[in-house]
mmCIF file of C-alpha atoms and ligand atoms in Angstrom:
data_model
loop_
_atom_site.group_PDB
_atom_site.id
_atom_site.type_symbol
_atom_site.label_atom_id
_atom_site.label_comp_id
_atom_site.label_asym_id
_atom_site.label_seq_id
_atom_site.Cartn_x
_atom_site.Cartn_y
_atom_site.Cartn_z
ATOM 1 C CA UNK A 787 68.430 29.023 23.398
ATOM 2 C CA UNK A 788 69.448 32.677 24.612
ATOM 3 C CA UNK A 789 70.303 33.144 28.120
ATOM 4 C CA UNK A 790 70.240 29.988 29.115
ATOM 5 C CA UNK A 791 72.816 28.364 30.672
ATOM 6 C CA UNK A 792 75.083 25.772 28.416
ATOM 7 C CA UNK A 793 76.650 22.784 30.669
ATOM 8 C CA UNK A 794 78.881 20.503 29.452
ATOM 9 C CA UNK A 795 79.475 17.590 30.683
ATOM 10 C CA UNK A 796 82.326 15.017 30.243
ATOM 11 C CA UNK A 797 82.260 11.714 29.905
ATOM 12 C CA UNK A 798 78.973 9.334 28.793
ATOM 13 C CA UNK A 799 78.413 6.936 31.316
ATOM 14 C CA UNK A 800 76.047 6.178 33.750
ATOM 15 C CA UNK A 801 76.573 9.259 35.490
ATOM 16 C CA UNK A 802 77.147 11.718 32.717
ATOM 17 C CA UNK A 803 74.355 10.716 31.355
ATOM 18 C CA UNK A 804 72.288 10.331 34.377
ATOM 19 C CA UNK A 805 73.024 14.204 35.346
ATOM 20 C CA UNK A 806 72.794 15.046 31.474
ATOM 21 C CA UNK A 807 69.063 13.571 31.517
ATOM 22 C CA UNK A 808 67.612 15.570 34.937
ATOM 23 C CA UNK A 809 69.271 18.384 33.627
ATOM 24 C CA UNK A 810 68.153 18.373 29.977
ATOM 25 C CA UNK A 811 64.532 17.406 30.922
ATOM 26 C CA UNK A 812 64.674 21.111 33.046
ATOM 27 C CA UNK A 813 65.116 22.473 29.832
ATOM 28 C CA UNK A 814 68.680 23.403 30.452
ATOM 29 C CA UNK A 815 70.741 23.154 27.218
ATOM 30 C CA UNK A 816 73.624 20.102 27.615
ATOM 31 C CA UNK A 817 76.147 18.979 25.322
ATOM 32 C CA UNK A 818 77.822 15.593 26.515
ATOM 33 C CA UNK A 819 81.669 15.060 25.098
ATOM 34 C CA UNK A 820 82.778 11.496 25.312
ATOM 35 C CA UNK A 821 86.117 10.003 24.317
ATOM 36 C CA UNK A 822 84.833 6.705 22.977
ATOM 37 C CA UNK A 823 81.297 5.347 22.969
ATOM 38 C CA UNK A 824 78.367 6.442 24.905
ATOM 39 C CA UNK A 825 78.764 3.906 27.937
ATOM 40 C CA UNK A 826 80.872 1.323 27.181
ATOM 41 C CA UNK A 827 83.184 1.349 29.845
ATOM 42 C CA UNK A 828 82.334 0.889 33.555
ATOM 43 C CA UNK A 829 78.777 1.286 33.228
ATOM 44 C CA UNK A 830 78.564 -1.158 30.262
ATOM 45 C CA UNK A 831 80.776 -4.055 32.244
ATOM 46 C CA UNK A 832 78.638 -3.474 35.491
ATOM 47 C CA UNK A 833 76.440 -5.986 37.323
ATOM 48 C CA UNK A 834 74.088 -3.915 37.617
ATOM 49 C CA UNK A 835 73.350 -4.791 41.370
ATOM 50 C CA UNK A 836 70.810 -2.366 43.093
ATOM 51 C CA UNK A 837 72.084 -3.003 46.944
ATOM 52 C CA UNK A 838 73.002 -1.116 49.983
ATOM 53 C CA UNK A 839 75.269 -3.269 52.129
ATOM 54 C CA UNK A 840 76.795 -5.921 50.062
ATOM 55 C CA UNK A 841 79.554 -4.099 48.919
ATOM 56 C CA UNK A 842 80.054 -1.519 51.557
ATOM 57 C CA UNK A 843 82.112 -2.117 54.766
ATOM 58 C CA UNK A 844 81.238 -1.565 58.262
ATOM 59 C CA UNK A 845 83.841 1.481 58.137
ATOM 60 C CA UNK A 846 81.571 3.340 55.266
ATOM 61 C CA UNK A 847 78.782 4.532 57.142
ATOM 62 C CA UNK A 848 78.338 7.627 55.248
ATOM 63 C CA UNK A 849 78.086 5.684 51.409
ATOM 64 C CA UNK A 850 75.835 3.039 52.970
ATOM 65 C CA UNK A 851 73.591 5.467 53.577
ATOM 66 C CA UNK A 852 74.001 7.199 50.549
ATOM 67 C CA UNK A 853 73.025 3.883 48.538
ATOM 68 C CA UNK A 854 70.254 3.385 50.875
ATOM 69 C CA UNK A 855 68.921 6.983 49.493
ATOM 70 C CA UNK A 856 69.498 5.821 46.133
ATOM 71 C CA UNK A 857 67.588 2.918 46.528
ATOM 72 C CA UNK A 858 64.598 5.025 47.760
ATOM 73 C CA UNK A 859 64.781 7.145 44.378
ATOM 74 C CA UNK A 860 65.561 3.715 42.138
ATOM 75 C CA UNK A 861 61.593 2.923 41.622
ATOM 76 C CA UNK A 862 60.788 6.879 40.738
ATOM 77 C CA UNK A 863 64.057 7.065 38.811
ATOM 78 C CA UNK A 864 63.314 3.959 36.704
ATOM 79 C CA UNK A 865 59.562 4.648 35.976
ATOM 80 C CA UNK A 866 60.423 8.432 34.840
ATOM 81 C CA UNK A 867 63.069 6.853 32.903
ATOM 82 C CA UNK A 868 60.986 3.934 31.525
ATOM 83 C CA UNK A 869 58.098 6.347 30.713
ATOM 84 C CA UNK A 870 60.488 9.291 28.821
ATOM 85 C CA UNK A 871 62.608 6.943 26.906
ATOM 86 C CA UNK A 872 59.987 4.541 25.908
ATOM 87 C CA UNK A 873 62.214 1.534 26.924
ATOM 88 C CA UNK A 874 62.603 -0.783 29.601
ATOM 89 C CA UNK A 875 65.566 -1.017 32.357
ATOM 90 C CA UNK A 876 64.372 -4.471 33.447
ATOM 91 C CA UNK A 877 64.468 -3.343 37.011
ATOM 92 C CA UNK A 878 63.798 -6.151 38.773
ATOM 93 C CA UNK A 879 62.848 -7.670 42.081
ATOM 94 C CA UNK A 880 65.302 -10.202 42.583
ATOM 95 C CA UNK A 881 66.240 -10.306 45.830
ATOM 96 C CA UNK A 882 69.981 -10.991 47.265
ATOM 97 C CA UNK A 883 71.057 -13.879 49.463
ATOM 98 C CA UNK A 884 74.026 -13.174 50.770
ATOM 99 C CA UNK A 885 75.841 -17.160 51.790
ATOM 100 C CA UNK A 886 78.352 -18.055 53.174
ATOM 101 C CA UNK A 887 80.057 -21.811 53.253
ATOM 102 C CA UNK A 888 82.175 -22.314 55.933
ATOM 103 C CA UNK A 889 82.958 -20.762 59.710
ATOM 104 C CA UNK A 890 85.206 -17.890 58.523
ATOM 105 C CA UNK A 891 82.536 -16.639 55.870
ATOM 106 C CA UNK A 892 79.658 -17.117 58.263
ATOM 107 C CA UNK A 893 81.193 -15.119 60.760
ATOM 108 C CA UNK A 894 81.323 -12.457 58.368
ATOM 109 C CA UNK A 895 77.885 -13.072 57.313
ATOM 110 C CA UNK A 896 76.818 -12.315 60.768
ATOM 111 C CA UNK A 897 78.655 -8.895 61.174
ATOM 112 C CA UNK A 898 77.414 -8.025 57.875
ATOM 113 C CA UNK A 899 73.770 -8.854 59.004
ATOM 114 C CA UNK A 900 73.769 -7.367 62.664
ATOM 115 C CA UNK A 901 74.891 -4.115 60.484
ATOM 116 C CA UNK A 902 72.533 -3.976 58.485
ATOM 117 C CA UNK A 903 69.766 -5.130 60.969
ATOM 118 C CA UNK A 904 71.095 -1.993 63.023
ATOM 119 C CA UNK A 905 70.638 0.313 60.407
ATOM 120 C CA UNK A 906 66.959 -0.728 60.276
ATOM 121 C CA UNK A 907 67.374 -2.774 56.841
ATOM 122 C CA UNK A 908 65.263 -5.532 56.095
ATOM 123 C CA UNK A 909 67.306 -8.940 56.320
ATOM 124 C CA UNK A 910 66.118 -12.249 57.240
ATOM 125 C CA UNK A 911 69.175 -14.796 58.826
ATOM 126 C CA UNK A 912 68.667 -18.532 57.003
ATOM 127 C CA UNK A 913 70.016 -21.599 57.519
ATOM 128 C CA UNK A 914 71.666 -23.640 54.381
ATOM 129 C CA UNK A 915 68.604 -25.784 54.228
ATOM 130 C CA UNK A 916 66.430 -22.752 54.140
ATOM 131 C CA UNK A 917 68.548 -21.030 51.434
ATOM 132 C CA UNK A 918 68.848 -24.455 49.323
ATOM 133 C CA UNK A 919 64.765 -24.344 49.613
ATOM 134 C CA UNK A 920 64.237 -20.310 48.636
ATOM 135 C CA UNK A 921 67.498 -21.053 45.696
ATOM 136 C CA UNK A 922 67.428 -24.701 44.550
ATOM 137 C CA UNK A 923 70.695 -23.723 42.684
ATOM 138 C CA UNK A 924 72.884 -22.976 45.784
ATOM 139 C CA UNK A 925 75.206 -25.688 46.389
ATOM 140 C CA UNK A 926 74.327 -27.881 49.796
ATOM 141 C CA UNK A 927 78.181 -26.717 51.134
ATOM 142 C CA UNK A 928 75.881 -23.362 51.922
ATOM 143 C CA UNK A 929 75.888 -23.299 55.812
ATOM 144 C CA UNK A 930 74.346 -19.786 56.263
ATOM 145 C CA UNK A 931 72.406 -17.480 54.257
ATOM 146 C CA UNK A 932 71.039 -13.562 54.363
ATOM 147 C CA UNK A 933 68.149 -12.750 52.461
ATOM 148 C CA UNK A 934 67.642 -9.227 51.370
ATOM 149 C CA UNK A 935 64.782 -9.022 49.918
ATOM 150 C CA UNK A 936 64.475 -5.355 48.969
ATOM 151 C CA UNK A 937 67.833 -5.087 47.268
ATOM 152 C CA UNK A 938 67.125 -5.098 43.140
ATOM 153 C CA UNK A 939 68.708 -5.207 39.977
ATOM 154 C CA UNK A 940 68.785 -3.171 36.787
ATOM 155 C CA UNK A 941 69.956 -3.847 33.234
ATOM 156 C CA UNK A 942 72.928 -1.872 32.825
ATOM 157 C CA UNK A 943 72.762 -1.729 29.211
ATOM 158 C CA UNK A 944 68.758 -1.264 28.693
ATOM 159 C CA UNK A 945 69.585 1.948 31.170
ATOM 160 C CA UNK A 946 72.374 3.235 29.509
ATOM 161 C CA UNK A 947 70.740 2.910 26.500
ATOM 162 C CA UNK A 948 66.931 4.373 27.928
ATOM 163 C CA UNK A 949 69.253 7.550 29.090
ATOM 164 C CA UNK A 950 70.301 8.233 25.231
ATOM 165 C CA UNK A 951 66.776 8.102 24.211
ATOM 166 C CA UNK A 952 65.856 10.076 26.836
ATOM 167 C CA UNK A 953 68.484 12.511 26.610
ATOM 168 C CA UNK A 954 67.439 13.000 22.881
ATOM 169 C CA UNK A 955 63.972 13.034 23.148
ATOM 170 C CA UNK A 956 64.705 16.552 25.440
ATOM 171 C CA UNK A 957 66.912 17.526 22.577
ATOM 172 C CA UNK A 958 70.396 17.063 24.750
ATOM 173 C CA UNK A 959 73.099 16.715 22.213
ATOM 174 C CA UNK A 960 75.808 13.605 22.926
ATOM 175 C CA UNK A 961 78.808 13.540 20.939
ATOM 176 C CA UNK A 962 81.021 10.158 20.696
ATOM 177 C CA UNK A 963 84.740 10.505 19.602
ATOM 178 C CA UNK A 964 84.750 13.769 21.106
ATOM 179 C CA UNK A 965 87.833 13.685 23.815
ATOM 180 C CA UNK A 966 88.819 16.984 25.360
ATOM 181 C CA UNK A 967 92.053 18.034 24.646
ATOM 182 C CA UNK A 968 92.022 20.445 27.182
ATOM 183 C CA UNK A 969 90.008 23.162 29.569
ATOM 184 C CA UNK A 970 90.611 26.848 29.525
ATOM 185 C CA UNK A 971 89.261 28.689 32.489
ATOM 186 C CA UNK A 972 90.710 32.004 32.044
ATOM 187 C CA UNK A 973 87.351 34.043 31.043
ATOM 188 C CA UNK A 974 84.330 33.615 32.542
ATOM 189 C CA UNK A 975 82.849 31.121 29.776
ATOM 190 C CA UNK A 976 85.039 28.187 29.991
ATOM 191 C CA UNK A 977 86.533 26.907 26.518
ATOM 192 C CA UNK A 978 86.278 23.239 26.069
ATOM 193 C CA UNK A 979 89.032 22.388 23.520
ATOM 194 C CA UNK A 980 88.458 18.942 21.790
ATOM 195 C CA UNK A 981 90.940 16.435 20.351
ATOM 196 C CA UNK A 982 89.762 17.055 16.628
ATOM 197 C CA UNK A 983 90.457 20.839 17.172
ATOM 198 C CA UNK A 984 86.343 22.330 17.887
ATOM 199 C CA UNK A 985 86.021 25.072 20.720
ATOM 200 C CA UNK A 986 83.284 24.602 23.043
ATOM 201 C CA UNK A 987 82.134 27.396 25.284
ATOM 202 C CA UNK A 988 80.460 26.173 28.298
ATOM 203 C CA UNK A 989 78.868 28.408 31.676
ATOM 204 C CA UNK A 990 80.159 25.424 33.686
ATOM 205 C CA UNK A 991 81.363 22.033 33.317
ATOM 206 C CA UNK A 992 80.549 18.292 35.159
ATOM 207 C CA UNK A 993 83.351 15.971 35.308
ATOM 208 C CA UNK A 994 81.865 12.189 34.510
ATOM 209 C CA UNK A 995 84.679 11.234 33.375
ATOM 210 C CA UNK A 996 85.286 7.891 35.574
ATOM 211 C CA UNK A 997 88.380 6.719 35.702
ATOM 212 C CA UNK A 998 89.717 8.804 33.266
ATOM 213 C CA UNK A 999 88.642 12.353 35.318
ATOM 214 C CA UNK A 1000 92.013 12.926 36.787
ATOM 215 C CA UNK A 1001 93.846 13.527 33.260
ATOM 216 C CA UNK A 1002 91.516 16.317 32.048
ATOM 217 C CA UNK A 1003 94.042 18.726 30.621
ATOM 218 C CA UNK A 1004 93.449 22.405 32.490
ATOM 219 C CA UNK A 1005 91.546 21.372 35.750
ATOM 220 C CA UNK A 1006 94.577 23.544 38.142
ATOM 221 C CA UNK A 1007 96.167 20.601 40.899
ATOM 222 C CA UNK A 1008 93.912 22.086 43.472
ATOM 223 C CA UNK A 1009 90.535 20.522 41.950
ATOM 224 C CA UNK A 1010 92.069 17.623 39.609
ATOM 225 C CA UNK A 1011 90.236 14.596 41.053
ATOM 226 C CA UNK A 1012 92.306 12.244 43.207
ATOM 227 C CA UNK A 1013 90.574 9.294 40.990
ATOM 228 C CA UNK A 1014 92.059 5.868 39.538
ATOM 229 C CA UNK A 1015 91.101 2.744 37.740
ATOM 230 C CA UNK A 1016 90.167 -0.076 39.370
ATOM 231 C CA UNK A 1017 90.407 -2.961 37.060
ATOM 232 C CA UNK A 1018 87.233 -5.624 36.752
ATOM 233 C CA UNK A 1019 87.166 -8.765 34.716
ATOM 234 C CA UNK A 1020 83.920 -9.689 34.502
ATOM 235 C CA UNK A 1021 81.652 -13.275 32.405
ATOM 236 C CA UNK A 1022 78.761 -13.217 31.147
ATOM 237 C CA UNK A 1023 76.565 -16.324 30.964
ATOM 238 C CA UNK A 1024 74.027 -17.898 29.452
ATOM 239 C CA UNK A 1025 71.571 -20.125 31.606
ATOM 240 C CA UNK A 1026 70.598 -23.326 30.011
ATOM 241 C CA UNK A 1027 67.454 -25.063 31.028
ATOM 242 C CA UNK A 1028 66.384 -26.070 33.802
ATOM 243 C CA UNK A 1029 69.163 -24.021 35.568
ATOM 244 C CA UNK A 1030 67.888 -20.911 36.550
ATOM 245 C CA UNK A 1031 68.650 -18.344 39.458
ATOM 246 C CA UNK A 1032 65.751 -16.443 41.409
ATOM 247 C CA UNK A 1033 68.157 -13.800 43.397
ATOM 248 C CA UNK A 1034 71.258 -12.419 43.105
ATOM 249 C CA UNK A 1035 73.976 -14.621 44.842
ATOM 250 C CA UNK A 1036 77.072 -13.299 46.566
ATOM 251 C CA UNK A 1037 79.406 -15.385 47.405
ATOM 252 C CA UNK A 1038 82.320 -14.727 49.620
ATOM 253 C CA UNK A 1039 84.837 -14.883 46.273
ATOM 254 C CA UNK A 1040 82.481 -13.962 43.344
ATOM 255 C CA UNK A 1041 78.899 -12.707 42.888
ATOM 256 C CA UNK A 1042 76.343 -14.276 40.267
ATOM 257 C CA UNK A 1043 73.322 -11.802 38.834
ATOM 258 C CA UNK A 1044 70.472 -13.589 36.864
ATOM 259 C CA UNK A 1045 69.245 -11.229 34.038
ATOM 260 C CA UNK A 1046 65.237 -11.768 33.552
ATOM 261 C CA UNK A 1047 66.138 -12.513 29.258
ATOM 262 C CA UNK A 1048 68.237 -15.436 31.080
ATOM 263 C CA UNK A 1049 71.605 -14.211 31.137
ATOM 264 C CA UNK A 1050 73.836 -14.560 34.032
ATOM 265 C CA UNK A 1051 76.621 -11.898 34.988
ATOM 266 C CA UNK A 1052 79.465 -13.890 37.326
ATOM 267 C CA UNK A 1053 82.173 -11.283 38.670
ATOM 268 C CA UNK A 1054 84.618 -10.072 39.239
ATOM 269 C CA UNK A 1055 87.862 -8.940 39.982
ATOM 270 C CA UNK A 1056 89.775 -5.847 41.666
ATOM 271 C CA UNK A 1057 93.300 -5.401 40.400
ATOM 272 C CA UNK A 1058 95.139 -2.543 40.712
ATOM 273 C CA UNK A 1059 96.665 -2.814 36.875
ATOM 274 C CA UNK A 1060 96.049 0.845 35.457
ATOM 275 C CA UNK A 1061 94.567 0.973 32.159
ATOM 276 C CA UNK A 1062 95.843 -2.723 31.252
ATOM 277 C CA UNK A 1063 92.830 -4.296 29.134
ATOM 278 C CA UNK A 1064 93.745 -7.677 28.877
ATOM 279 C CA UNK A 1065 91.637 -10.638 30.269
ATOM 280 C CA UNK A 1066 94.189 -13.177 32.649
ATOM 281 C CA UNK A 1067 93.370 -16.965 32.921
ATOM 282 C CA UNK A 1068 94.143 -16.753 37.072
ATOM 283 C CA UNK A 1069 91.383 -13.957 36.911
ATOM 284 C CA UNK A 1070 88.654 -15.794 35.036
ATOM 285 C CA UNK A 1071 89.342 -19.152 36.972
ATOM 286 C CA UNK A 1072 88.956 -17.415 40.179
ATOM 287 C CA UNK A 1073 85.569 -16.014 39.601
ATOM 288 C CA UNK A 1074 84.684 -19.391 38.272
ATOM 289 C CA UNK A 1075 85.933 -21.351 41.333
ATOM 290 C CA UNK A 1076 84.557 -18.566 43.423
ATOM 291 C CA UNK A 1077 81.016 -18.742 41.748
ATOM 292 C CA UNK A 1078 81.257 -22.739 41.347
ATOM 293 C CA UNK A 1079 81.515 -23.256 45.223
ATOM 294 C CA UNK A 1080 78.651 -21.510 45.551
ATOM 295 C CA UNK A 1081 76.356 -22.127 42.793
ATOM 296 C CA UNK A 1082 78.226 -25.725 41.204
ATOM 297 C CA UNK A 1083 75.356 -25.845 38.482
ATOM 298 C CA UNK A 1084 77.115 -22.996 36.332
ATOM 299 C CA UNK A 1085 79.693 -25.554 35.383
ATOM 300 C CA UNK A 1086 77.114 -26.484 32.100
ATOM 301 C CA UNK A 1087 76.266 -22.819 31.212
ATOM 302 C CA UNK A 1088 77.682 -21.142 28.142
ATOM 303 C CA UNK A 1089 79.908 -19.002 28.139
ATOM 304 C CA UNK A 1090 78.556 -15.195 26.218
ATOM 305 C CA UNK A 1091 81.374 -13.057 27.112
ATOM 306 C CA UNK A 1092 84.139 -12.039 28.976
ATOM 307 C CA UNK A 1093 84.741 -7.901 29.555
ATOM 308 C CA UNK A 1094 86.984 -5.886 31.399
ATOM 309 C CA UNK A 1095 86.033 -2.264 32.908
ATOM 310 C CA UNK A 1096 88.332 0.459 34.884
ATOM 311 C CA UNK A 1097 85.775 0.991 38.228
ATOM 312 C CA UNK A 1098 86.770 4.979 39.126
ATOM 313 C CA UNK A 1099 88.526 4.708 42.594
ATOM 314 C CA UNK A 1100 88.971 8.115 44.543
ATOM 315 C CA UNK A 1101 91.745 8.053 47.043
ATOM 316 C CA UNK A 1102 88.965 7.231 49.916
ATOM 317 C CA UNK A 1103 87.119 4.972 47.538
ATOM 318 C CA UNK A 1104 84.075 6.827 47.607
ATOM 319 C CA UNK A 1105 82.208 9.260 45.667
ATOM 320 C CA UNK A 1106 82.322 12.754 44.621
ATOM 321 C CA UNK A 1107 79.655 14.684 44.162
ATOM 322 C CA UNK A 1108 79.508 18.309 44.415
ATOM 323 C CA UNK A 1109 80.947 22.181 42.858
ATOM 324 C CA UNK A 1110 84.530 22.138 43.469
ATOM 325 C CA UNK A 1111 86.840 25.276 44.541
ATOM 326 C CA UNK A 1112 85.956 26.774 40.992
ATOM 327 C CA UNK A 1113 82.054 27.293 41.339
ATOM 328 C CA UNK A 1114 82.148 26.462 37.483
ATOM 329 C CA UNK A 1115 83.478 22.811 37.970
ATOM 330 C CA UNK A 1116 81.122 20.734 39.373
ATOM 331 C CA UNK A 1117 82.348 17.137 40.066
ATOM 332 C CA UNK A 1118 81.140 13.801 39.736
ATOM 333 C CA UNK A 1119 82.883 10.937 39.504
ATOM 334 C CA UNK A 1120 84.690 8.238 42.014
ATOM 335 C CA UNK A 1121 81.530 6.067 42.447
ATOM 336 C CA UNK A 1122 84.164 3.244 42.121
ATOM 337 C CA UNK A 1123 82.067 -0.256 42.736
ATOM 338 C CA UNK A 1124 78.707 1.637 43.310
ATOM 339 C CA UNK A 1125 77.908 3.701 40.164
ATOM 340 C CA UNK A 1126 74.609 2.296 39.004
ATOM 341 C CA UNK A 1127 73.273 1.674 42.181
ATOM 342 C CA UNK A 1128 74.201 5.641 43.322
ATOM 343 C CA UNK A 1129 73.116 6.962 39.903
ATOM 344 C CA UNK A 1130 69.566 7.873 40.948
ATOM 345 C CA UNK A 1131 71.043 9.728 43.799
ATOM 346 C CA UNK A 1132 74.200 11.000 42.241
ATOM 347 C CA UNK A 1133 71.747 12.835 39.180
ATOM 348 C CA UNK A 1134 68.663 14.090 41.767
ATOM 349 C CA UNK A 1135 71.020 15.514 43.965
ATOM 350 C CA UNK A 1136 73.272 17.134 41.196
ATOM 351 C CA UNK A 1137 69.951 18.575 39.626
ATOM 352 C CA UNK A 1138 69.108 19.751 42.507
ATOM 353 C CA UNK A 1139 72.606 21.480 43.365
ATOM 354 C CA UNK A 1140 73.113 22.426 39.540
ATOM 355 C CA UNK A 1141 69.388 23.600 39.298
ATOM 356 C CA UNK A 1142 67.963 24.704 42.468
ATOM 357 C CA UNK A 1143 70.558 25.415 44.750
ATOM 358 C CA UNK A 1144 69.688 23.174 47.118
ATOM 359 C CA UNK A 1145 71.480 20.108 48.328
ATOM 360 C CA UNK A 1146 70.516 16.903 50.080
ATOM 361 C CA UNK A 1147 72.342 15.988 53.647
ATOM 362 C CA UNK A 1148 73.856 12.694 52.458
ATOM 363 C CA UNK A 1149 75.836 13.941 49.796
ATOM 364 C CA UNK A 1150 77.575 16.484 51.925
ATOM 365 C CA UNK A 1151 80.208 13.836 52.919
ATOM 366 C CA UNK A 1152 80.864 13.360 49.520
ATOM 367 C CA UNK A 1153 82.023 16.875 49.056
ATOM 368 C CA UNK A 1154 85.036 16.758 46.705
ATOM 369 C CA UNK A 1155 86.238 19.781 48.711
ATOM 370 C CA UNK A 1156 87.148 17.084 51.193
ATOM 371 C CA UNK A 1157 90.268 16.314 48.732
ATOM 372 C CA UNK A 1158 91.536 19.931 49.114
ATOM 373 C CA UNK A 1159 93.372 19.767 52.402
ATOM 374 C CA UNK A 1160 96.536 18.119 52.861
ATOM 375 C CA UNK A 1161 95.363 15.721 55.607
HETATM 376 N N1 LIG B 84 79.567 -3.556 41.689
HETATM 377 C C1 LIG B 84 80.145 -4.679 41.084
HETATM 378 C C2 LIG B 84 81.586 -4.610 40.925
HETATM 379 O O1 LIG B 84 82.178 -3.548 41.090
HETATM 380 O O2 LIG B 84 82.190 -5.615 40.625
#
């Protein structure tokens, strides 16, 4: 592989790997380092929820917009996926309803849905009694519903696991257990030191790292990423017949996300805890109360599992995506709540940036050079 360029990136999640894949299938040569297990933290916990609005606020214009990009790319992104790897994502078609069930959520409902009516989304306003008839599930305390209809889902494991194969079948090379110890920068090739002792010599490096980017040893202060975790607790369940969910329910305290093999994913939380792992009783019994006043039938589900992930917070809680101050340090990490839904974007645009040299206008907000000024 003479001449070409080598990249490595760091970290194995859904947007390592997601970069690794559009990069490797160009033919460039890509070694992915990851400190633990390809995808098992954020990306394995996630919901998997392909939407633009439900977890953005009115004041994020700019990422709203950048998941409504990514949900253009999704179908392409999935079937190119699908057809290299040989495996399903179970991308689905589930729509969202949005409910709300009482004054204060409903008012919310309705800012949320003039927004996204204003920004030209498809969403229909229902009553309860029309949301009880599309959702038989919902609980009749549901006084207001919004239907989204194109919003989607995705199996987060099937597409971390389809991005392996895929990554493989175009001969990218992932190694697990491989943490970097630290980055040298100070010849041209960069030397990627790992914990176990092996030199790496990389043309450039991506950052994937989620919530662990900002203690790379040897990124200088000036282009360390501003990122922290975020922690999630998160259930898994299993729906027992006849109960059964046909869209993706958000509540105004927990969501609920039918999988098609008939799981159920209830979350979650936001807690500010570092890198604390455990799983709290006041944490599980709020999404439960949060998810049973909204959906009272999952009171006779099973219970499959219960998982914690560190979401990657930047300091403005939104992505970044771009080459840093050092041309050979290209960043991406930060997606905080949003990574699987802004991986299709995240990896076309950084292939295209990475590749081509060209860019796409909504990413340039996500600039990580916007970190580098005091203000
Ligand atoms: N996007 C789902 C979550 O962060 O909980």
């Amino acid at each position: 592989m003479d001449g070409q360029r080598k990249t490595i990136i760091i970290g194995a999640g859904v947007i390592g790997l997601s970069i690794a894949w559009r990069l490797c299938r160009r033919g460039e040569q890509v070694l992915v380092l990851e400190r633990g297990q390809t995808g098992q933290e954020a990306s394995r916990v996630a919901a998997g929820m392909l939407a633009a609005a439900a977890e953005v606020g009115f004041e994020e214009p700019e990422l709203y917009a950048l998941c409504r990009a990514s949900l253009k790319r999704w179908p392409s992104f999935a079937s190119e996926l699908e057809a290299e790897s040989g495996m399903s994502l179970d991308y689905s078609s589930f729509g969202t309803l949005i409910v709300a069930d009482d004054r204060d959520a409903t008012e919310a409902l309705r800012r949320g849905y003039q927004f996204q009516k204003d920004q030209g989304y498809p969403v229909d306003w229902l009553s309860g009694a029309e949301a009880l008839e599309k959702e038989p599930f919902l609980s009749p305390r549901v006084v207001a519903a919004v239907s989204v209809p194109e919003d989607h889902s995705v199996d987060n494991r099937k597409l971390l696991q389809a991005l392996v194969a895929a990554i493989n079948a175009h001969g990218g090379d992932i190694r697990e257990q491989t943490a970097v110890e630290h980055l040298d920068f100070s010849s041209k090739q960069i030397r990627v030191e790992t914990a176990a002792g092996d030199i790496h010599e990389a043309d450039r490096i991506v950052v994937a790292a989620g919530a662990w980017s900002a203690g790379i040893s040897g990124l200088s202060e000036a282009i360390r990423p501003p990122v922290r975790p975020i922690k999630g607790q998160i259930l898994e369940l299993k729906m027992v017949d006849p109960f059964a969910l046909n869209h993706v329910i958000r509540g105004p305290k927990a969501y609920l996300v039918p999988r098609k093999d008939g799981r159920l994913i209830v979350g979650a939380t936001s807690e500010e805890m570092g890198f604390d792992r455990s799983i709290t009783v006041g944490a599980i019994h709020g999404i439960l109360d949060g998810a049973w006043e909204v959906v009272p039938g999952i009171l006779d589900q099973e219970i499959l599992s219960i998982d914690v992930g560190f979401r990657p917070a930047s300091r403005d809680h939104q992505p970044m995506v771009g080459f840093t101050a050092d041309p050979r340090v290209f960043m991406a990490t930060g997606h905080y709540r949003h990574g699987i839904v802004l991986s299709a974007v995240t990896a076309t645009v950084s292939e295209q940036m990475l590749l081509d040299g060209s860019t796409d206008d909504v990413m340039t907000f996500f600039s990580p050079l916007r970190f580098d000024s005091p203000a």
